[in-house]
GROMACS .gro file of C-alpha atoms in nm:
model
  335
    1UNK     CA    1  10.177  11.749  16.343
    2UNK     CA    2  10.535  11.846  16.438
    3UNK     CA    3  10.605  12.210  16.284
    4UNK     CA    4  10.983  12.251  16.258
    5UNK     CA    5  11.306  12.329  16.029
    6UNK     CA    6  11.270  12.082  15.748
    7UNK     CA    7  11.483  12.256  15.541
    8UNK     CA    8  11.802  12.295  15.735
    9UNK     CA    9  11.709  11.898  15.851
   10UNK     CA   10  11.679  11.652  15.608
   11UNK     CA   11  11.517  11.339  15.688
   12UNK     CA   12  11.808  11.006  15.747
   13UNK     CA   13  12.040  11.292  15.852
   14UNK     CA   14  12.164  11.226  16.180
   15UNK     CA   15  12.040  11.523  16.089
   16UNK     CA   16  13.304  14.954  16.293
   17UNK     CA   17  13.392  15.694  16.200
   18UNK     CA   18  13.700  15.660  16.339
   19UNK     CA   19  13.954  15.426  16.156
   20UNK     CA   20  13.925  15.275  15.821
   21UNK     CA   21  13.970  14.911  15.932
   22UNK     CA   22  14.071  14.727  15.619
   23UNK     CA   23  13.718  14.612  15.457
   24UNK     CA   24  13.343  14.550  15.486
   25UNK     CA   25  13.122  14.556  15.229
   26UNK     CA   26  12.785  14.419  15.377
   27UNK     CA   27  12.620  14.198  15.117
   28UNK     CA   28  12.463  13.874  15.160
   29UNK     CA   29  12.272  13.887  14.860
   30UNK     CA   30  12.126  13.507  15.062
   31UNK     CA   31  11.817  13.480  14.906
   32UNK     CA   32  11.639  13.370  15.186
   33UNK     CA   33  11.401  13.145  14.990
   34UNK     CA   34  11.217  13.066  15.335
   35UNK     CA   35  11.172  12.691  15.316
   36UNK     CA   36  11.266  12.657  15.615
   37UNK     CA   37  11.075  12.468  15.909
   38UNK     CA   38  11.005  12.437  15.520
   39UNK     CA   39  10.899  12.782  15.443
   40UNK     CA   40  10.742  12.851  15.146
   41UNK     CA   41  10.586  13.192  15.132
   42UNK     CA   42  10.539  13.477  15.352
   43UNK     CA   43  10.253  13.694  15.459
   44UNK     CA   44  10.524  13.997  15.535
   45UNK     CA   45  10.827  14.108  15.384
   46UNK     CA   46  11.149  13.973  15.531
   47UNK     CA   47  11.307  14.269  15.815
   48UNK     CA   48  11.629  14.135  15.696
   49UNK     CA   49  11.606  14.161  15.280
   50UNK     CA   50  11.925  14.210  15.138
   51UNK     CA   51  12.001  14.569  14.947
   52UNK     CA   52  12.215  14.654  14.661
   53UNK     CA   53  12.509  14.878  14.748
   54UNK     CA   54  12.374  15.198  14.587
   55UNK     CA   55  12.024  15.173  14.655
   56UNK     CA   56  11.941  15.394  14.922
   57UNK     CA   57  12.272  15.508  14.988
   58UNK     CA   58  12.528  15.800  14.920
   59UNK     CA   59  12.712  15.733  14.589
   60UNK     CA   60  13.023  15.947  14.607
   61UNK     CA   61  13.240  15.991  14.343
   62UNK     CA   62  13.522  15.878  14.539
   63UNK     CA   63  13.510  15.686  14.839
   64UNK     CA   64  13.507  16.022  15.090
   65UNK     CA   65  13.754  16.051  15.400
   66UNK     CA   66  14.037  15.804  15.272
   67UNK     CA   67  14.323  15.788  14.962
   68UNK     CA   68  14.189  15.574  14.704
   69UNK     CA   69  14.372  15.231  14.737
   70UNK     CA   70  14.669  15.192  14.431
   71UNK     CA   71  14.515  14.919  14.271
   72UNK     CA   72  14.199  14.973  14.031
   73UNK     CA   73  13.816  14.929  14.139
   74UNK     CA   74  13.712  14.575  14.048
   75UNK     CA   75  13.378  14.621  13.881
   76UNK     CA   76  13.235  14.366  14.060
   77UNK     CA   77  13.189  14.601  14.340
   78UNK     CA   78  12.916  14.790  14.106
   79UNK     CA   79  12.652  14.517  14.184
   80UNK     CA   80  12.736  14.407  14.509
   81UNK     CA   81  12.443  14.383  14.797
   82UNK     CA   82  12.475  14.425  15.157
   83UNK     CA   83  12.300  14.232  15.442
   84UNK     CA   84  12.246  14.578  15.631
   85UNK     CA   85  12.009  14.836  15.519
   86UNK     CA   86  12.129  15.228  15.600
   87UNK     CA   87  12.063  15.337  15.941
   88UNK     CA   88  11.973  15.011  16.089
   89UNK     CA   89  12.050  14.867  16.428
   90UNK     CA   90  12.118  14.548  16.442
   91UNK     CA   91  12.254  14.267  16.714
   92UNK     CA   92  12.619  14.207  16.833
   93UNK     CA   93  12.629  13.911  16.617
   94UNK     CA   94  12.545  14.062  16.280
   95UNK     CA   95  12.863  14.031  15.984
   96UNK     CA   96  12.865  14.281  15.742
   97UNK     CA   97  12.803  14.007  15.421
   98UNK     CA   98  12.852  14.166  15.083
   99UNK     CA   99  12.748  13.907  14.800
  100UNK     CA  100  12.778  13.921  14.400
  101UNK     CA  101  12.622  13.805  14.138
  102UNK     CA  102  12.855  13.645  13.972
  103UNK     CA  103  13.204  13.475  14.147
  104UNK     CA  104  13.521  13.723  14.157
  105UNK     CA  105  13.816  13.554  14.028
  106UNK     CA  106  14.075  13.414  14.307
  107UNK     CA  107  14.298  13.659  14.207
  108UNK     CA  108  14.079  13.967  14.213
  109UNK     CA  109  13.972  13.882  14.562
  110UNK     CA  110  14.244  14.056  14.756
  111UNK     CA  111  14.184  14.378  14.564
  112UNK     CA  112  13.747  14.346  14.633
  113UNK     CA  113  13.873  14.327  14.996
  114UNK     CA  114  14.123  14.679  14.943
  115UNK     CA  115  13.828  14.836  14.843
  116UNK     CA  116  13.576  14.730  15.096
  117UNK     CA  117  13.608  15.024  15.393
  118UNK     CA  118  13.505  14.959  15.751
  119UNK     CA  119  13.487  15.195  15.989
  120UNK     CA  120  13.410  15.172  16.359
  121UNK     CA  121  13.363  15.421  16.640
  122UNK     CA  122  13.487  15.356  16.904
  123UNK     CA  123  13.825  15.148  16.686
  124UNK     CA  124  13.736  14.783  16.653
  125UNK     CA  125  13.971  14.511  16.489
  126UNK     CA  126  13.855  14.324  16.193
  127UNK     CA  127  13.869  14.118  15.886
  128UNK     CA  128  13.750  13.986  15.549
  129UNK     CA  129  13.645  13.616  15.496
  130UNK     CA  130  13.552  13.456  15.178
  131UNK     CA  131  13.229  13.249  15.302
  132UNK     CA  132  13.103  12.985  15.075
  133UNK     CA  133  12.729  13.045  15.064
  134UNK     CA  134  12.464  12.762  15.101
  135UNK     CA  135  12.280  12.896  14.825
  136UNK     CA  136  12.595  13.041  14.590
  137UNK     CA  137  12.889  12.971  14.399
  138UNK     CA  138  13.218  13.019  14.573
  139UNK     CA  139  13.383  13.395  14.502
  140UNK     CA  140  13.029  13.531  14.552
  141UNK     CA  141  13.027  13.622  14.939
  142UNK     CA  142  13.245  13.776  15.130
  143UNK     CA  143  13.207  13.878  15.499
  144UNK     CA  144  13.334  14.092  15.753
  145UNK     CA  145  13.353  14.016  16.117
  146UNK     CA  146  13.554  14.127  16.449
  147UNK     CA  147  13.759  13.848  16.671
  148UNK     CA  148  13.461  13.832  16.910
  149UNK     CA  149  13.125  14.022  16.893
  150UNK     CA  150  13.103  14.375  16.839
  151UNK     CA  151  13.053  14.576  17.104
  152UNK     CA  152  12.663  14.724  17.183
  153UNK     CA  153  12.656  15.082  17.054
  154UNK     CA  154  12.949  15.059  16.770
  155UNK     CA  155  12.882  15.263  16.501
  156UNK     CA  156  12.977  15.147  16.206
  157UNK     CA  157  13.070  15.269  15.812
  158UNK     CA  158  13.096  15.081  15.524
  159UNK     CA  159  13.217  15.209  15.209
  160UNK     CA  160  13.151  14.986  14.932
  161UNK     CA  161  13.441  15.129  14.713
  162UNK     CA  162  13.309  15.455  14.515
  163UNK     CA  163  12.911  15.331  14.423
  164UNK     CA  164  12.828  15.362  14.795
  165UNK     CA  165  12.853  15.440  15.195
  166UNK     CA  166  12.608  15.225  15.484
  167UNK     CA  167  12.600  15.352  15.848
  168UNK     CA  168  12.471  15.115  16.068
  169UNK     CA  169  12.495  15.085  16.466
  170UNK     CA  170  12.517  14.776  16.707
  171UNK     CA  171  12.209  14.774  16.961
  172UNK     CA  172  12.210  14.610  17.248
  173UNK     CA  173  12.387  14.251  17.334
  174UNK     CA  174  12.091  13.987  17.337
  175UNK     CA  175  12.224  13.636  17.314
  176UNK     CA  176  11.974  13.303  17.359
  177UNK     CA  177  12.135  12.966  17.391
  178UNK     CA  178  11.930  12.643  17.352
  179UNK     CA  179  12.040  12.331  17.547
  180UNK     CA  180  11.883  12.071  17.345
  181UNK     CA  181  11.915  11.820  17.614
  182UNK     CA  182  11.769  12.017  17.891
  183UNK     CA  183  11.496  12.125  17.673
  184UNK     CA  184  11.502  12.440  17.771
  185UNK     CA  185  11.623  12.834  17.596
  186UNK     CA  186  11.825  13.090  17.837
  187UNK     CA  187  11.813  13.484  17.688
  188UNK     CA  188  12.089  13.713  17.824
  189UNK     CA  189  12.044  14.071  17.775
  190UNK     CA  190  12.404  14.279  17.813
  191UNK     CA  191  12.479  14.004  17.977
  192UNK     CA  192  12.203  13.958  18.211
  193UNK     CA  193  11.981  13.619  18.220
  194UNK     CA  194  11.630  13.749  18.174
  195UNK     CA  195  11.445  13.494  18.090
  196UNK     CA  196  11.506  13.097  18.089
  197UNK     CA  197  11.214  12.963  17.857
  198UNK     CA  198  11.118  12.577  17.756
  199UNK     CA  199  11.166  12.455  17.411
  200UNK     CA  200  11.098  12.147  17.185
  201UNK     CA  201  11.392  12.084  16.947
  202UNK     CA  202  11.435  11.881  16.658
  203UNK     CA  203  11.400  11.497  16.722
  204UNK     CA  204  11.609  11.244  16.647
  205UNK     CA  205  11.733  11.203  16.303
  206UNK     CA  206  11.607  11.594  16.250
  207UNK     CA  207  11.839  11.767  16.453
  208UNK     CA  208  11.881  12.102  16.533
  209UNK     CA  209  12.189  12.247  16.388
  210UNK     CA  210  12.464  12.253  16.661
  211UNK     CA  211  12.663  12.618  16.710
  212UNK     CA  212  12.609  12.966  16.664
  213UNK     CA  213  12.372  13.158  16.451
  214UNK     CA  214  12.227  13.490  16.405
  215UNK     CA  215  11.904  13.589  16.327
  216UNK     CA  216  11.864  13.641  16.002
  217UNK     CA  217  11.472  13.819  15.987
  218UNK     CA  218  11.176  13.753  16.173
  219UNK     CA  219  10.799  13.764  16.040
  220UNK     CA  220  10.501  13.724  16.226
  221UNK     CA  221  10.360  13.434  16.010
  222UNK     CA  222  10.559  13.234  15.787
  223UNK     CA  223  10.392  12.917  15.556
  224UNK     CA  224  10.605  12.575  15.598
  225UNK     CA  225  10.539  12.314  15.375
  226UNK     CA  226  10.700  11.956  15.461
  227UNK     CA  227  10.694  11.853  15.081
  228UNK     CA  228  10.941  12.105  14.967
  229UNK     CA  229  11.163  11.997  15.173
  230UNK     CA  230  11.107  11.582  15.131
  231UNK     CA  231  10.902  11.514  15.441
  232UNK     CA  232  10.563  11.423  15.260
  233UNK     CA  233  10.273  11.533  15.422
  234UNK     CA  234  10.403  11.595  15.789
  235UNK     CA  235  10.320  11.942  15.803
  236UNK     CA  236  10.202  12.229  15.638
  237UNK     CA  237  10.021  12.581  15.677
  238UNK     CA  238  10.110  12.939  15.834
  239UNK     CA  239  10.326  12.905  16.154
  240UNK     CA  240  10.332  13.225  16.395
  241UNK     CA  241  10.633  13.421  16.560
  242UNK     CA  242  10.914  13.310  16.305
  243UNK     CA  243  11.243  13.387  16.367
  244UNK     CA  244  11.479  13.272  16.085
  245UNK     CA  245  11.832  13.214  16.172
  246UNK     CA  246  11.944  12.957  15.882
  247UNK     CA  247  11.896  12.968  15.486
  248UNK     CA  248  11.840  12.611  15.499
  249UNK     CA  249  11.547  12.670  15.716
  250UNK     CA  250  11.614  12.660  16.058
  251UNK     CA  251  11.329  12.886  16.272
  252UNK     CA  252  11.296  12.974  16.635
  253UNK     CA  253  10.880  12.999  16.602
  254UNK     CA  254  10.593  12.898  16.776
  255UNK     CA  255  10.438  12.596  16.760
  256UNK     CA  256  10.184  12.379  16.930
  257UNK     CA  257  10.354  12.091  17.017
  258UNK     CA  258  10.521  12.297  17.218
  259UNK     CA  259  10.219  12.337  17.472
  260UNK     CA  260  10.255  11.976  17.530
  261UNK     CA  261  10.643  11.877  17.478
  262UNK     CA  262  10.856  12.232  17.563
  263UNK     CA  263  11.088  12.157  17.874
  264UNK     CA  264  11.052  11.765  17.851
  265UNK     CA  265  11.116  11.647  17.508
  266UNK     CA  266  11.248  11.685  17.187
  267UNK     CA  267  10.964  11.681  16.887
  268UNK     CA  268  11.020  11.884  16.584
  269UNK     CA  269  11.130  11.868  16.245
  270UNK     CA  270  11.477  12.060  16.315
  271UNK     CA  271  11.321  12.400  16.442
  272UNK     CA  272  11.305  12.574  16.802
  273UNK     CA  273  10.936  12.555  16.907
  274UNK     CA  274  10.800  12.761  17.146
  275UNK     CA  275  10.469  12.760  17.322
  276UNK     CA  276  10.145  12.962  17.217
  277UNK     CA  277  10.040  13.065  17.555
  278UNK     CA  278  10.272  13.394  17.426
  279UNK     CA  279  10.589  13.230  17.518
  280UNK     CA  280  10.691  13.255  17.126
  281UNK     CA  281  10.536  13.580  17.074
  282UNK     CA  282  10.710  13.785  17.391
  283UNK     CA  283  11.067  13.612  17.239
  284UNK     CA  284  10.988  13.686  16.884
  285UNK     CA  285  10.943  14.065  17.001
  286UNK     CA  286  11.237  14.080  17.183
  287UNK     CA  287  11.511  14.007  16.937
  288UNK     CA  288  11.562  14.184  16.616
  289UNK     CA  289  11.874  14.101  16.300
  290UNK     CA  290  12.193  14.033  16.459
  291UNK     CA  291  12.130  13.900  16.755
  292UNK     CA  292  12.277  13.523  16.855
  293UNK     CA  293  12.133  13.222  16.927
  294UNK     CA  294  12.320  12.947  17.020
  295UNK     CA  295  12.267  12.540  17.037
  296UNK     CA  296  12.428  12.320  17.242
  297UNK     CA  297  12.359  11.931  17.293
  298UNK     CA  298  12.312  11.851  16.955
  299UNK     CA  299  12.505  11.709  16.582
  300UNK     CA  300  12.643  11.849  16.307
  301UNK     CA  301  12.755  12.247  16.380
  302UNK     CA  302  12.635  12.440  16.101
  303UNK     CA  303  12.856  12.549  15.817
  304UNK     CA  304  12.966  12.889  15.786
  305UNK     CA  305  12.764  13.014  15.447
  306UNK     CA  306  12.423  12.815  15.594
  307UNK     CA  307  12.255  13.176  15.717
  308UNK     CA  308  12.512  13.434  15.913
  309UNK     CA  309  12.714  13.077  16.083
  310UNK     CA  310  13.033  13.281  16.039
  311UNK     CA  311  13.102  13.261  16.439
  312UNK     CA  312  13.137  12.872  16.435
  313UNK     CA  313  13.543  12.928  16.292
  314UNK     CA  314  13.795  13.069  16.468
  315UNK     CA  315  13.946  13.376  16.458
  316UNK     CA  316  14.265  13.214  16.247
  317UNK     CA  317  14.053  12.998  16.051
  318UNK     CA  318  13.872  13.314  15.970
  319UNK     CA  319  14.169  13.472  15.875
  320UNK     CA  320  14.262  13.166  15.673
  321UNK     CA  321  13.972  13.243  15.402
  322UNK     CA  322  14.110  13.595  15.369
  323UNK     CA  323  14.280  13.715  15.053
  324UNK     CA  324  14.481  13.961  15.193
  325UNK     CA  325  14.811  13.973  15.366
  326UNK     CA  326  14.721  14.059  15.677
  327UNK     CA  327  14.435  13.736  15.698
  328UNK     CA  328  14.754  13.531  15.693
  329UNK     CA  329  14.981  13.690  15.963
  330UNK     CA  330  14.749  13.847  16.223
  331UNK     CA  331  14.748  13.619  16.515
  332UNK     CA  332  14.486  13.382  16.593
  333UNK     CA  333  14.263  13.418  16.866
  334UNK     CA  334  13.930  13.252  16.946
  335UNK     CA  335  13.602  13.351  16.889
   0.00000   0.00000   0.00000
């Protein structure tokens, strides 16, 4: 039995309190409904659960420290959710995704962006990006990213117009790339290789989603079910060390094939599978929400609203899905 993504794979498919930057309103109201390696159900609440903007958070009565923009509030803002709880930490990799739950209008998307406040210490450049979400209807998720990652130990503020402020910091850089043709998984910690670990990827005609992601949530034991995702009876039950870094179901998780087939070939429904001999446990405990992983060697780069796969667009196509004026004339610059 071949644990593995079957929800991000389907079967035939070759497959930052210094300056107010101009907007970030974390929300990514993704509802992760883990069926992926076909997920079902959990045995422990998701580390990366999306929050609604006021819960948990300071509501001022007017959005504290700047002038309130000229144009009125959109009352969308009122139910937005953010990907990032208050206080967290999270990885270098981690957008601030602010999500609605109904679409805002075309043209009431520049003025959701005026009222979305980031602020980063030390100054960071950044920008707004309407993301079409795997699971939502476009106008319901917008995201805020830098150029390139954010730099370990920026703190960051996000003021969700006047219903509420997040602080949240960047931890340390950890960054795992996956060469599906050499099999094999190489972690870099601020920039340091510290590990290079063998992996089974997905195999032929299940491949693992090509490009960058960022890890979404981990849990310690996550149930995958092959039927809810159209792969009969090829696996199901509770799979161990889960770390989720696509809605559709793509998990870097442990997995018993991977005692026989990690470093030599490629096995699994569309999922990263990692050893038992506590290969996937020592990984699983070293990364937390934010941080990247990366695949190279395979098909078909992930889209942008499938999980956090903002990083796979440039920094001018980025721009490009902005509704304000300055998405459209910053210059370009790669990510």
């Amino acid at each position: 039995m071949s644990t593995h993504d079957s929800t991000s794979h389907r079967p035939r498919r070759p497959r930052r309190p210094h300056t107010v930057l101009g907007a970030l309103a974390a929300a990514c109201a993704l509802v992760l409904a883990a069926t992926g390696c076909s997920a079902v159900t959990s045995s422990s609440a998701a580390a990366g659960a999306t929050v609604p903007a006021g819960e948990g958070a300071h509501r001022p009565s007017a959005a504290p420290g700047r002038t309130a923009p000229a144009v009125p509030e959109p009352a969308a803002l009122a139910q937005a959710r953010v990907n990032v709880g208050e206080g967290a930490t999270v990885g270098v990799g981690m957008p601030i995704s602010v999500t609605f739950p109904s679409p805002v209008p075309e043209d009431r998307r520049a003025a959701v962006e005026h009222w979305l406040g980031v602020g980063t210490e030390p100054a960071a450049k950044g920008a707004w990006s309407w993301v079409k979400d795997r699971n939502l209807n476009d106008g319901q998720r917008v995201d805020y990213r830098p150029p390139a990652y954010w730099k370990p130990g920026t703190r960051v503020t996000l003021r969700v117009g006047s219903h509420a402020v997040r602080h949240f910091t960047i931890g340390r850089s950890l960054t795992a790339t996956v060469d599906v043709r050499g099999h094999t998984m190489t972690v870099r910690e601020d920039g340091r290789p510290t590990a290079r670990i063998p992996v089974t990827a997905g195999r032929p005609g299940l491949d693992t989603w090509n490009g960058t992601m960022v890890v979404m949530d981990k849990q310690p034991k996550v149930y995958m079910d092959s039927r809810t995702v159209g792969l009969g009876d090829a696996y199901h039950g509770y799979y161990a060390w889960a770390v989720h870094v696509t809605t559709s179901g793509t998990y870097v998780h442990q997995n018993p094939n991977a005692n026989t087939y990690a470093g030599r070939d490629n096995v699994t429904h569309g999922c990263v599978g990692l050893a038992t001999d506590g290969t996937a446990e020592r990984f699983y405990q070293r990364v937390i929400p934010g941080d990247v992983i990366r695949v190279t060697g395979s098909k078909d780069t992930v889209e942008a609203g499938n999980g956090y796969g903002d990083w796979n667009l440039t920094w001018s196509q980025w721009l490009a899905h902005s509704a304000s004026p300055h998405g459209k004339t910053e210059p370009s610059a790669g990510s």
